[in-house]
JSON list of C-alpha atoms in Angstrom, two decimals:
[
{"chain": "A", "resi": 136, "resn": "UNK", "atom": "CA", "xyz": [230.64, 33.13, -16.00]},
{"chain": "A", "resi": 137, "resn": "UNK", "atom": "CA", "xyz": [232.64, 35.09, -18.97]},
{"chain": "A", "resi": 138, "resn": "UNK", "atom": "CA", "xyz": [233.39, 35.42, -22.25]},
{"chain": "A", "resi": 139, "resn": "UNK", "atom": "CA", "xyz": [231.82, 32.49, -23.85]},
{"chain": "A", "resi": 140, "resn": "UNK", "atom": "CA", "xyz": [231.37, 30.40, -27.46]},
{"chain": "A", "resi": 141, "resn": "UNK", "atom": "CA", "xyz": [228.20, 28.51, -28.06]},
{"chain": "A", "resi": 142, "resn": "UNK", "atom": "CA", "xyz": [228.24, 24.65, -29.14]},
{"chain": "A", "resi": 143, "resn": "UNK", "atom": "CA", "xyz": [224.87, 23.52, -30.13]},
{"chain": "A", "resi": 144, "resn": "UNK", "atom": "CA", "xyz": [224.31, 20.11, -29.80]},
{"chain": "A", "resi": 145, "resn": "UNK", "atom": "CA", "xyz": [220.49, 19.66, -30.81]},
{"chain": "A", "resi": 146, "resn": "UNK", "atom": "CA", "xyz": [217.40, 21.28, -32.81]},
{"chain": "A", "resi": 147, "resn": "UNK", "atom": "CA", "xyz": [214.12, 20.08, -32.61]},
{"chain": "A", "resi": 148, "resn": "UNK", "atom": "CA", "xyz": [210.53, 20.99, -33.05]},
{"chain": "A", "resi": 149, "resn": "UNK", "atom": "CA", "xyz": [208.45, 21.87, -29.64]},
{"chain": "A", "resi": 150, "resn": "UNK", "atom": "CA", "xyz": [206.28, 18.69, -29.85]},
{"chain": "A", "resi": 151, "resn": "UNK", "atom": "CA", "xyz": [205.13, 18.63, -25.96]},
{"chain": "A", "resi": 152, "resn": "UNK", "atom": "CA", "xyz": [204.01, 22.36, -26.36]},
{"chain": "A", "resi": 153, "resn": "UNK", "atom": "CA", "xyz": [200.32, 23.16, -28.04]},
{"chain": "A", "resi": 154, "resn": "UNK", "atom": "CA", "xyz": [200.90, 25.83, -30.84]},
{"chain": "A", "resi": 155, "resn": "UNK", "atom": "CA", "xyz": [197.93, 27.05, -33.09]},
{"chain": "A", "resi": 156, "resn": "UNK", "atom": "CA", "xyz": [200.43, 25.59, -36.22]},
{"chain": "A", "resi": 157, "resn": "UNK", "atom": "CA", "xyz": [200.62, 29.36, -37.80]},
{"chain": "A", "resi": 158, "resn": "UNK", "atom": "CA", "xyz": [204.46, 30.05, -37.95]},
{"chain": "A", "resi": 159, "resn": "UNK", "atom": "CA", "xyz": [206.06, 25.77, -37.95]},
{"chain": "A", "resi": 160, "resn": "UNK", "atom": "CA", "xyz": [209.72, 25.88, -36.98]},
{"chain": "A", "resi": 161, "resn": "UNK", "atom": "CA", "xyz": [211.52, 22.64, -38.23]},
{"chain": "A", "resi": 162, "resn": "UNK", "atom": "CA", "xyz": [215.25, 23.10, -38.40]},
{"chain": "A", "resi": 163, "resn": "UNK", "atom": "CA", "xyz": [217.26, 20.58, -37.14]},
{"chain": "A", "resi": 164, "resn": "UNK", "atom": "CA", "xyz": [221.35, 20.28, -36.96]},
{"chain": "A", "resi": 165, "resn": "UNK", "atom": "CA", "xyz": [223.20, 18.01, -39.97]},
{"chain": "A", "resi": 166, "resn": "UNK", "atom": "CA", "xyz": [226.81, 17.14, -39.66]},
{"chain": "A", "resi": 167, "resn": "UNK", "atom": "CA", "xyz": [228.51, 17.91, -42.99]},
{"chain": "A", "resi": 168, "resn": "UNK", "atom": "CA", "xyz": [231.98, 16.95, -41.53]},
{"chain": "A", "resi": 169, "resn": "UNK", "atom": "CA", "xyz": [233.66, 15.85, -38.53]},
{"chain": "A", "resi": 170, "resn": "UNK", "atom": "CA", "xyz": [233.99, 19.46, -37.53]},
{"chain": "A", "resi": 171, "resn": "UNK", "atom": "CA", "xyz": [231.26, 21.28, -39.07]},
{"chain": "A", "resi": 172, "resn": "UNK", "atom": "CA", "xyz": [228.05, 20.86, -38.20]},
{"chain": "A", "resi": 173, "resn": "UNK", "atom": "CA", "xyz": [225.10, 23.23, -40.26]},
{"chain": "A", "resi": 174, "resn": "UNK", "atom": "CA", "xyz": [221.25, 23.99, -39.43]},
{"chain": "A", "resi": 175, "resn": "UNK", "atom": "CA", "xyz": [218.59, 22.39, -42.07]},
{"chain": "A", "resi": 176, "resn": "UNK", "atom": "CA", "xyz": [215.15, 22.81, -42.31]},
{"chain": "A", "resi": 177, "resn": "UNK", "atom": "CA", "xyz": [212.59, 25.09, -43.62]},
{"chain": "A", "resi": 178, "resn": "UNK", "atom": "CA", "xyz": [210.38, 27.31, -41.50]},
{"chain": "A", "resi": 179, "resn": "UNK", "atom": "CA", "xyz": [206.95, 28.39, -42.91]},
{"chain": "A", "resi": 180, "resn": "UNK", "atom": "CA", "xyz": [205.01, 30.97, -41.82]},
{"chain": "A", "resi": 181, "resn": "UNK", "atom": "CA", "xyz": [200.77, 31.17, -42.65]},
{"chain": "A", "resi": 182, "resn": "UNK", "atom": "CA", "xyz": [200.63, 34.75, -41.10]},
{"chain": "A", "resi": 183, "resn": "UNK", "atom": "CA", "xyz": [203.22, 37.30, -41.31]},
{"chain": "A", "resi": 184, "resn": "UNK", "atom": "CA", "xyz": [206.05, 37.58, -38.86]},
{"chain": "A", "resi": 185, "resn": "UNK", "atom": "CA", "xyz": [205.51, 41.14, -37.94]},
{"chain": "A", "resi": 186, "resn": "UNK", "atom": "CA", "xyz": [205.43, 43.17, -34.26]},
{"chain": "A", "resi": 187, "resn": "UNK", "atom": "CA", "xyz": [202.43, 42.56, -33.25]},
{"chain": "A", "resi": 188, "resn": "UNK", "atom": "CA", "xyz": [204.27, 39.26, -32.13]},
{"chain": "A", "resi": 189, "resn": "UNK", "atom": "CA", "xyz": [206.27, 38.84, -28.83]},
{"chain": "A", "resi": 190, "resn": "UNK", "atom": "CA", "xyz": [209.51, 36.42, -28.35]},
{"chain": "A", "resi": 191, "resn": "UNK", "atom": "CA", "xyz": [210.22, 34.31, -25.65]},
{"chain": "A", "resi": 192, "resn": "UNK", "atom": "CA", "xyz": [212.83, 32.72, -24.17]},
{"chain": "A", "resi": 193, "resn": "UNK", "atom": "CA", "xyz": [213.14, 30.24, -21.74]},
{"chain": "A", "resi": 194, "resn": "UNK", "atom": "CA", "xyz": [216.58, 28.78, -21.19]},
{"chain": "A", "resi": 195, "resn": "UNK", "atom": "CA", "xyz": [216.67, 25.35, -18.02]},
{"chain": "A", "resi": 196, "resn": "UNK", "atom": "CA", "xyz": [220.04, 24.65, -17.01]},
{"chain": "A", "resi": 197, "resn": "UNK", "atom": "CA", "xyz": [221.20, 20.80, -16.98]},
{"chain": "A", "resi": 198, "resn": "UNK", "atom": "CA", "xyz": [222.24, 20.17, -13.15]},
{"chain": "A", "resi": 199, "resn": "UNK", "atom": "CA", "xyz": [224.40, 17.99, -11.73]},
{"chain": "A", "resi": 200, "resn": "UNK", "atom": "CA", "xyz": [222.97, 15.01, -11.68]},
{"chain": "A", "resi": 201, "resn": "UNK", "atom": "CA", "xyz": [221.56, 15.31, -15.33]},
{"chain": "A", "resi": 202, "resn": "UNK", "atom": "CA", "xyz": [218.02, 17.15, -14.91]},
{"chain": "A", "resi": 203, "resn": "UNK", "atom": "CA", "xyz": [216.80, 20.00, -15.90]},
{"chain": "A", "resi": 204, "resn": "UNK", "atom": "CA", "xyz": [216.11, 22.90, -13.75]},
{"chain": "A", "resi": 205, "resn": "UNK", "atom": "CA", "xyz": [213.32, 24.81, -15.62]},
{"chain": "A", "resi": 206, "resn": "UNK", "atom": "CA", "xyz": [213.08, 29.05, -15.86]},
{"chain": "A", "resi": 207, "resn": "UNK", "atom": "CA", "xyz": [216.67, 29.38, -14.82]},
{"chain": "A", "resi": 208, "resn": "UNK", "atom": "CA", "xyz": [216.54, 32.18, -17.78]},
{"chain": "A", "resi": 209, "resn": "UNK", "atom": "CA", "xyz": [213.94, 33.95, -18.92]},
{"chain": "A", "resi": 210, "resn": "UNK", "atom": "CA", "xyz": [213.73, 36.65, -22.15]},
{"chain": "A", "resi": 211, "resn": "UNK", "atom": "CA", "xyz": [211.02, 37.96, -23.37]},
{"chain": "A", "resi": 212, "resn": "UNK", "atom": "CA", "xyz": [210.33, 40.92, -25.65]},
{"chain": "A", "resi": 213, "resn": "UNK", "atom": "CA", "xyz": [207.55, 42.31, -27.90]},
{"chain": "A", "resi": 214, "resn": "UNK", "atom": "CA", "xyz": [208.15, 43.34, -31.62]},
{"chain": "A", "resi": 215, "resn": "UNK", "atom": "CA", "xyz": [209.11, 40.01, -32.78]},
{"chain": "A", "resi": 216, "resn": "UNK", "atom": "CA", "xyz": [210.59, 41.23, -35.93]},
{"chain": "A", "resi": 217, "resn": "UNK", "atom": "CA", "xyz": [212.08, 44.10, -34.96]},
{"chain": "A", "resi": 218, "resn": "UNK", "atom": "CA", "xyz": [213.87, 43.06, -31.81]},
{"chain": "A", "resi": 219, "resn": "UNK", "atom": "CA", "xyz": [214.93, 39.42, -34.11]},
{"chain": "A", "resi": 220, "resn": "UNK", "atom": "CA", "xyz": [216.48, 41.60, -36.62]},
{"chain": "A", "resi": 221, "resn": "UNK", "atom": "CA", "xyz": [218.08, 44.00, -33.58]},
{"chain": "A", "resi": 222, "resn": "UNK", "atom": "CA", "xyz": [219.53, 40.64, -32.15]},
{"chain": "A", "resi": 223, "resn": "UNK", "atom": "CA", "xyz": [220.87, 39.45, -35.14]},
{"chain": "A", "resi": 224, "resn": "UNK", "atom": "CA", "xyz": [222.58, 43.09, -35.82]},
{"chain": "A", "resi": 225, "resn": "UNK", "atom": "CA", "xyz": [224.69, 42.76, -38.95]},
{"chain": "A", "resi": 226, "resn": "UNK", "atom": "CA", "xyz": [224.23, 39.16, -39.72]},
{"chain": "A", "resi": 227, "resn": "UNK", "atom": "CA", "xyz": [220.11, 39.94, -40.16]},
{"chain": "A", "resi": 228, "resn": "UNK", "atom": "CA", "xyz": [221.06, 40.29, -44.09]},
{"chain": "A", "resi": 229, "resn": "UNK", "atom": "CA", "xyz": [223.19, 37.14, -44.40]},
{"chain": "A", "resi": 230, "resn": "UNK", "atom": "CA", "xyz": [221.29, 34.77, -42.04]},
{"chain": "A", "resi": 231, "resn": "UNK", "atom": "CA", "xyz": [218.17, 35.55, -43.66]},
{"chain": "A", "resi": 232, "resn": "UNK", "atom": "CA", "xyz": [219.54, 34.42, -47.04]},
{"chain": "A", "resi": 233, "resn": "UNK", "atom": "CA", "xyz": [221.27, 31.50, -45.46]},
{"chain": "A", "resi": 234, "resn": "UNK", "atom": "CA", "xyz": [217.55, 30.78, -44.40]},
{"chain": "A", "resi": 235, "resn": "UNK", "atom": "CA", "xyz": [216.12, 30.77, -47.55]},
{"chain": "A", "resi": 236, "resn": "UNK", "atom": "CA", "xyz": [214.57, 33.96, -47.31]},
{"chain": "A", "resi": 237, "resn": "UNK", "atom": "CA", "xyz": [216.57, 35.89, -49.62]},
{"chain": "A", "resi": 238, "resn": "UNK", "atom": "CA", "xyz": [213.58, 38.27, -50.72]},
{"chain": "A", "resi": 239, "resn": "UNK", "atom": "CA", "xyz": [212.99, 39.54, -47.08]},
{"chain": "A", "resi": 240, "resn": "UNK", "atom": "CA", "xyz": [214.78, 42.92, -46.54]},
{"chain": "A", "resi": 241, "resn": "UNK", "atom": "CA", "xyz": [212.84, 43.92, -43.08]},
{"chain": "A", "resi": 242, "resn": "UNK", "atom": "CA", "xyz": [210.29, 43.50, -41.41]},
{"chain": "A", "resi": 243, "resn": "UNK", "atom": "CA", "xyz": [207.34, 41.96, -41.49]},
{"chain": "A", "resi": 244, "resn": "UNK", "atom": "CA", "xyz": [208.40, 38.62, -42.86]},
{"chain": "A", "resi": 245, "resn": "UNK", "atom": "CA", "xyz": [205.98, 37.56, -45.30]},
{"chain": "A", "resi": 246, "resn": "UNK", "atom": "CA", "xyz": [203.68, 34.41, -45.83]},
{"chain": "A", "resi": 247, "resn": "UNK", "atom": "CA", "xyz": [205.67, 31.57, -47.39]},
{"chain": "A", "resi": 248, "resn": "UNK", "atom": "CA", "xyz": [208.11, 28.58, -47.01]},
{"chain": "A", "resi": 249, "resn": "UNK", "atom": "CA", "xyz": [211.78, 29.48, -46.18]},
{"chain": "A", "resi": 250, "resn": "UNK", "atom": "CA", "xyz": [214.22, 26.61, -46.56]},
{"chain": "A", "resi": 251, "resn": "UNK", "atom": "CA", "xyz": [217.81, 26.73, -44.92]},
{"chain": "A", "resi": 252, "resn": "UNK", "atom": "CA", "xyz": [220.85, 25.78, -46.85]},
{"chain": "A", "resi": 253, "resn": "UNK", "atom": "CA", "xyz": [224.22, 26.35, -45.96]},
{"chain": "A", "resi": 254, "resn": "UNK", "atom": "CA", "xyz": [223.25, 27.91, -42.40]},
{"chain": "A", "resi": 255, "resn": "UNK", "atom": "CA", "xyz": [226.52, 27.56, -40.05]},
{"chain": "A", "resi": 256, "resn": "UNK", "atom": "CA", "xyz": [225.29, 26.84, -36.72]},
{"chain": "A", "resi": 257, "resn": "UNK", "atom": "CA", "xyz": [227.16, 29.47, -34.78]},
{"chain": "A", "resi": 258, "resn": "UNK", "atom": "CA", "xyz": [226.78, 32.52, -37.20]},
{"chain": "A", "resi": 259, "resn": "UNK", "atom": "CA", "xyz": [223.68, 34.51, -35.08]},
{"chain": "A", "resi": 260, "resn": "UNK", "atom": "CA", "xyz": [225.46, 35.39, -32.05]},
{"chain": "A", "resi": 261, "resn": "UNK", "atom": "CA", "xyz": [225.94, 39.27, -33.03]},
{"chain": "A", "resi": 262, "resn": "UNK", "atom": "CA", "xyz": [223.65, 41.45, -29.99]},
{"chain": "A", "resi": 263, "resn": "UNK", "atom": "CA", "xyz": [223.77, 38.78, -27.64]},
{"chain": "A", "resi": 264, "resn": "UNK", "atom": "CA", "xyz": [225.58, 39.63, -24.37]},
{"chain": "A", "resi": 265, "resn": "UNK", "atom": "CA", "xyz": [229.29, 39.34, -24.42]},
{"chain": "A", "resi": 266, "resn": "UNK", "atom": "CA", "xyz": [229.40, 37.05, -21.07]},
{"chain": "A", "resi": 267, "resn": "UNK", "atom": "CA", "xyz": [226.97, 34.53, -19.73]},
{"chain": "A", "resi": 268, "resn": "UNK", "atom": "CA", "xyz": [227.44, 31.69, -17.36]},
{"chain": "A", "resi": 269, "resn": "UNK", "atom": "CA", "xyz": [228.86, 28.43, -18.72]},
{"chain": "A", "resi": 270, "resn": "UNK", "atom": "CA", "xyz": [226.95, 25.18, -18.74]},
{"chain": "A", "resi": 271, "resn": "UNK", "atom": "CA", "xyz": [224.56, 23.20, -21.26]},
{"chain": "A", "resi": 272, "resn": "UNK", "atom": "CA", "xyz": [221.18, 24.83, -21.35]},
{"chain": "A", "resi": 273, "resn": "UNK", "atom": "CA", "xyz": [218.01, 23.51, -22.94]},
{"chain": "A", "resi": 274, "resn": "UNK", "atom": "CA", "xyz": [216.30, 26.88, -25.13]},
{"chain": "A", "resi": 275, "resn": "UNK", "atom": "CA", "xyz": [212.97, 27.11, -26.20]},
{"chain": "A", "resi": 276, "resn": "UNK", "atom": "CA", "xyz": [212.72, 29.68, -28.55]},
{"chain": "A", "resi": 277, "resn": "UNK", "atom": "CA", "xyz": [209.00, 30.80, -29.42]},
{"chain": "A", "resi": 278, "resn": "UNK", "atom": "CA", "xyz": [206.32, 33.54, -31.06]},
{"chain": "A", "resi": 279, "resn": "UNK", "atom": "CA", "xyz": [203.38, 34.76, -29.17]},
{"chain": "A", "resi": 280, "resn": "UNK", "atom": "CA", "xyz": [200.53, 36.68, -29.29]},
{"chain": "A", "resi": 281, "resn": "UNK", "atom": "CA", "xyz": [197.98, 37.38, -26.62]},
{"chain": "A", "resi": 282, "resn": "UNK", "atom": "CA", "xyz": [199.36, 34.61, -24.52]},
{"chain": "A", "resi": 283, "resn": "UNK", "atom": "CA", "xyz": [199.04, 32.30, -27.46]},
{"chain": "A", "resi": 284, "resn": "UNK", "atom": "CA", "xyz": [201.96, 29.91, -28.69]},
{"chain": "A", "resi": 285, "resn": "UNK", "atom": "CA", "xyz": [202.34, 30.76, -32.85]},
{"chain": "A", "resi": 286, "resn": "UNK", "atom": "CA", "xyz": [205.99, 28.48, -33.76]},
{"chain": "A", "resi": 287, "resn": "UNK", "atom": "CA", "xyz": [207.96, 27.02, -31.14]},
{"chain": "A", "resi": 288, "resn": "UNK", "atom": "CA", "xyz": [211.77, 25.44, -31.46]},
{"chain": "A", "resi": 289, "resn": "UNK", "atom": "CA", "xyz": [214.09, 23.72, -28.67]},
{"chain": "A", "resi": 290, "resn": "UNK", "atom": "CA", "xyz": [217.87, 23.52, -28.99]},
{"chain": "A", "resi": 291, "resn": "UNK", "atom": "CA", "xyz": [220.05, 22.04, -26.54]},
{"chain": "A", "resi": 292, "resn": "UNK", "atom": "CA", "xyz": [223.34, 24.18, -26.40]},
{"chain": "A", "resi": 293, "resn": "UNK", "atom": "CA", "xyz": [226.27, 23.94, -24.67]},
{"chain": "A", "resi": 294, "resn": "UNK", "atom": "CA", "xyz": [227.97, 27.74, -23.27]},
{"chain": "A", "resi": 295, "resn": "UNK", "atom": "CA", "xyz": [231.61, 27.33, -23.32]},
{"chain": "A", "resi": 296, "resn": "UNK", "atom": "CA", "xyz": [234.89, 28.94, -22.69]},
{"chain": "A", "resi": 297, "resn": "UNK", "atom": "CA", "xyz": [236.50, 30.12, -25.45]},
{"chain": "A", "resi": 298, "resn": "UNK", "atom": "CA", "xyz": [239.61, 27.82, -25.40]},
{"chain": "A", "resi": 299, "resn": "UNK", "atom": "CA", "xyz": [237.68, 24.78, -23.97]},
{"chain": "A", "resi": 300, "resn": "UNK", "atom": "CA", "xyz": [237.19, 21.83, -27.00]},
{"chain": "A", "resi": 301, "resn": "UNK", "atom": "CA", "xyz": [234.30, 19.79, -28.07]}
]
């Protein structure tokens, strides 16, 4: 555990989890170079994002032997909007943009088809905490409501030490 720097590795839609197909998360990663590596995609949302949605996290940890261990983290927090735009601190303005959604401001989001270009995929680590434990970790990202599953992504990441390479 310490001071860390994220490498993520993978971005995909949550096909094995049942969502009612409201808010449809499709980013994945492109390589642009041999060292840079941006998120593409488009996320579009039927209902507003607003806080009357919840987030959760749920991070498994790859073990030794290659296999997940489910639940090792869990986050989850209500206000979907508010507490996104809290996490992402001063980089709410530019990631938004970045995400196509240049005429979003605050909260809620509204209805519509956002489309990512030039997203770097390391630029939303502002709020998060400043040391975790190191490892490769398999996130599910997701909006509910009312114990209902709204969008849903996955992304495989890998929790480094700041000096170690890819």
């Amino acid at each position: 555990m310490g001071e860390y720097r994220v490498n993520m590795l993978a971005m995909v839609r949550c096909e094995s989890i049942k969502t009612n197909g409201l808010i449809q998360i499709n980013y994945y990663l492109s390589k642009t170079s041999s060292n840079t590596t941006e998120i593409k995609g488009n996320v579009t949302y039927y209902i507003p994002l607003d806080d009357t949605f919840n987030i959760e996290l749920n991070l498994a940890v790859k073990d030794s032997i290659g296999g997940w261990k489910e639940n090792a983290h869990i986050f989850k927090t209500p206000k979907a909007c508010s507490s996104l735009k809290h996490i992402l601190g001063n980089s709410w303005s530019t990631l938004t943009e970045r995400l196509g959604m240049s005429n979003v401001r605050g909260c809620p989001i509204p209805v519509g088809c956002y489309v990512a270009k030039n997203m770097p995929h390391d630029h939303w680590l502002y709020n998060l905490p400043r040391q975790f434990f190191y490892g490769t970790y398999k996130l599910r990202f997701q909006y509910t409501k009312n114990k209902e599953i709204y969008g849903c992504s996955t992304s495989i990441i890998e929790v480094k030490r700041l000096w170690e390479n890819d």
